[in-house]
Amino acid sequence: MRVYSEQKELMQVTCNGCRKNLLVENGFLREECIHVEHDFGFFGSRDGLSHRFDLCEECYQKMIGRFAVPVEEWERKELL
Ligand SMILES: [Zn+2]
């Protein structure tokens, strides 16, 4: 979950999984965070809804640890 100031500056990022507040300095997130924003389509029970959440690395690891098929992983050649 993200909180912005009235000037649209990022103020706080809280992990939806464990409520940990991630490090935000001067409007920038300084800690790894998995941000998901998804618009549900026509073929499911959430038709027309959108979901958004943030996970810390630990909660992300717990989530993918329950997957029956491992996530795909590769090393990027260029980092921004
Ligand atoms: Zn967490």
XYZ file of N, CA and C and ligand atoms in Angstrom:
241
model
N 0.841 -1.169 0.000
C 0.000 0.000 0.000
C 0.889 1.236 0.000
N 0.528 2.188 -0.822
C 1.336 3.398 -0.939
C 0.542 4.622 -0.516
N 1.227 5.528 0.176
C 0.611 6.771 0.610
C 1.377 7.913 -0.035
N 0.645 8.820 -0.661
C 1.239 9.982 -1.318
C 0.775 11.261 -0.633
N 1.612 12.280 -0.669
C 1.229 13.585 -0.130
C 0.282 14.275 -1.121
N -0.258 15.376 -0.720
C -1.127 16.137 -1.628
C -0.367 16.588 -2.865
N 0.973 16.727 -2.737
C 1.816 17.108 -3.891
C 2.244 15.881 -4.700
N 1.629 14.722 -4.410
C 1.883 13.461 -5.130
C 3.269 12.878 -4.862
N 3.885 13.295 -3.756
C 5.175 12.721 -3.389
C 4.934 11.444 -2.582
N 5.714 10.411 -2.897
C 5.594 9.151 -2.173
C 6.017 9.360 -0.720
N 5.128 9.029 0.204
C 5.391 9.255 1.624
C 5.641 7.948 2.384
N 4.908 6.905 2.004
C 4.994 5.663 2.770
C 4.641 4.482 1.872
N 5.373 3.378 2.042
C 5.042 2.119 1.376
C 4.981 1.048 2.459
N 3.846 0.400 2.553
C 3.635 -0.641 3.554
C 3.393 -1.967 2.850
N 4.084 -3.001 3.279
C 3.882 -4.335 2.720
C 2.473 -4.802 3.077
N 1.732 -5.201 2.065
C 0.371 -5.690 2.320
C 0.376 -7.043 3.030
N 1.500 -7.752 2.945
C 1.563 -9.070 3.553
C 1.828 -9.058 5.039
N 2.696 -8.147 5.499
C 3.115 -8.176 6.915
C 3.062 -6.808 7.593
N 2.629 -5.792 6.915
C 2.516 -4.421 7.435
C 3.865 -3.730 7.670
N 4.968 -4.333 7.201
C 6.278 -3.692 7.350
C 6.297 -2.415 6.522
N 6.777 -1.331 7.133
C 6.967 -0.092 6.386
C 8.330 -0.131 5.717
N 8.337 0.002 4.403
C 9.589 -0.020 3.651
C 10.211 1.367 3.685
N 11.521 1.409 3.474
C 12.255 2.663 3.596
C 11.951 3.607 2.434
N 11.412 4.771 2.753
C 11.147 5.827 1.768
C 11.907 7.068 2.215
N 12.753 7.595 1.309
C 13.513 8.805 1.609
C 13.287 9.826 0.506
N 12.886 10.997 0.902
C 12.688 12.098 -0.044
C 11.812 11.703 -1.237
N 10.803 10.925 -0.975
C 9.868 10.556 -2.028
C 10.269 9.353 -2.859
N 11.412 8.738 -2.530
C 11.879 7.577 -3.289
C 11.941 6.336 -2.409
N 11.481 5.246 -2.958
C 11.541 3.968 -2.259
C 12.970 3.456 -2.312
N 13.557 3.170 -1.141
C 14.965 2.762 -1.050
C 15.121 1.310 -0.629
N 14.085 0.532 -0.826
C 14.126 -0.863 -0.433
C 13.414 -1.667 -1.508
N 13.831 -2.911 -1.706
C 13.185 -3.733 -2.716
C 11.714 -3.936 -2.365
N 10.881 -3.819 -3.375
C 9.437 -3.923 -3.182
C 8.834 -4.507 -4.450
N 7.947 -5.446 -4.282
C 7.256 -6.022 -5.434
C 5.896 -5.340 -5.504
N 5.710 -4.547 -6.561
C 4.476 -3.784 -6.718
C 3.632 -4.448 -7.800
N 2.397 -4.752 -7.470
C 1.504 -5.408 -8.423
C 0.256 -4.556 -8.595
N -0.085 -4.324 -9.859
C -1.326 -3.622 -10.186
C -1.971 -4.397 -11.322
N -3.187 -4.854 -11.089
C -3.814 -5.728 -12.073
C -5.269 -5.331 -12.315
N -5.631 -5.234 -13.582
C -7.024 -4.992 -13.973
C -7.624 -6.324 -14.392
N -8.650 -6.752 -13.671
C -9.283 -8.025 -14.010
C -10.145 -7.857 -15.244
N -10.158 -8.907 -16.048
C -10.879 -8.872 -17.305
C -12.239 -9.529 -17.224
N -12.713 -9.965 -18.359
C -14.092 -10.432 -18.485
C -14.303 -11.891 -18.105
N -13.245 -12.645 -17.883
C -13.417 -14.089 -17.760
C -13.350 -14.602 -16.326
N -13.362 -13.729 -15.357
C -13.276 -14.178 -13.969
C -14.356 -13.558 -13.105
N -14.277 -13.851 -11.820
C -15.296 -13.362 -10.881
C -15.075 -11.905 -10.484
N -13.932 -11.314 -10.849
C -13.642 -9.927 -10.470
C -13.730 -8.989 -11.680
N -14.548 -9.331 -12.608
C -14.726 -8.560 -13.838
C -14.887 -7.067 -13.532
N -14.041 -6.250 -14.097
C -14.137 -4.802 -13.936
C -13.442 -4.255 -12.711
N -12.891 -5.120 -11.857
C -12.195 -4.653 -10.663
C -10.700 -4.553 -10.929
N -10.045 -3.723 -10.158
C -8.590 -3.613 -10.200
C -8.040 -3.846 -8.800
N -6.909 -4.489 -8.736
C -6.223 -4.711 -7.466
C -4.828 -4.109 -7.545
N -4.350 -3.631 -6.389
C -2.999 -3.075 -6.313
C -2.451 -3.424 -4.937
N -1.215 -3.910 -4.894
C -0.591 -4.181 -3.596
C 0.922 -4.160 -3.713
N 1.560 -4.056 -2.538
C 3.018 -4.064 -2.453
C 3.439 -5.164 -1.494
N 4.522 -5.841 -1.817
C 5.061 -6.882 -0.947
C 6.544 -6.630 -0.703
N 6.982 -6.857 0.541
C 8.418 -6.836 0.828
C 9.019 -8.124 0.264
N 10.335 -8.186 0.224
C 10.980 -9.367 -0.357
C 10.615 -10.655 0.375
N 10.524 -10.586 1.710
C 10.201 -11.789 2.488
C 8.816 -12.312 2.143
N 7.844 -11.422 2.048
C 6.479 -11.849 1.735
C 6.393 -12.348 0.290
N 7.151 -11.734 -0.594
C 7.180 -12.214 -1.973
C 7.735 -13.631 -2.022
N 8.827 -13.852 -1.260
C 9.434 -15.183 -1.237
C 8.447 -16.218 -0.698
N 7.710 -15.849 0.356
C 6.699 -16.768 0.913
C 5.632 -17.075 -0.134
N 5.186 -16.048 -0.864
C 4.125 -16.234 -1.847
C 4.584 -17.169 -2.972
N 5.750 -16.902 -3.533
C 6.191 -17.735 -4.662
C 6.615 -19.114 -4.188
N 6.946 -19.247 -2.894
C 7.299 -20.544 -2.341
C 6.124 -21.517 -2.341
N 4.900 -20.987 -2.430
C 3.703 -21.836 -2.461
C 3.301 -22.213 -3.889
N 3.965 -21.673 -4.874
C 3.618 -21.979 -6.263
C 3.920 -23.441 -6.581
N 3.047 -24.065 -7.345
C 3.276 -25.442 -7.793
C 4.357 -25.476 -8.868
N 4.424 -24.434 -9.661
C 5.435 -24.304 -10.716
C 6.278 -23.084 -10.366
N 7.584 -23.240 -10.287
C 8.436 -22.103 -9.908
C 8.300 -20.928 -10.876
N 8.543 -19.732 -10.366
C 8.536 -18.560 -11.242
C 9.674 -18.693 -12.250
N 9.527 -18.060 -13.371
C 10.623 -17.989 -14.330
C 11.604 -16.942 -13.832
N 12.872 -17.231 -13.959
C 13.894 -16.305 -13.469
C 15.015 -16.208 -14.491
N 15.489 -15.009 -14.711
C 16.619 -14.803 -15.614
C 17.363 -13.577 -15.156
N 18.590 -13.468 -15.612
C 19.433 -12.343 -15.255
C 19.355 -11.287 -16.338
N 19.039 -10.066 -15.931
C 18.964 -8.982 -16.914
C 20.376 -8.522 -17.260
N 20.541 -8.159 -18.507
C 21.873 -7.739 -18.965
C 22.131 -6.271 -18.682
N 21.054 -5.491 -18.646
C 21.221 -4.068 -18.418
C 20.369 -3.637 -17.236
N 20.966 -2.924 -16.318
C 20.245 -2.388 -15.171
C 20.176 -0.884 -15.304
N 19.025 -0.333 -14.987
C 18.884 1.126 -15.057
C 19.395 1.760 -13.793
Zn 6.019 -8.228 4.047
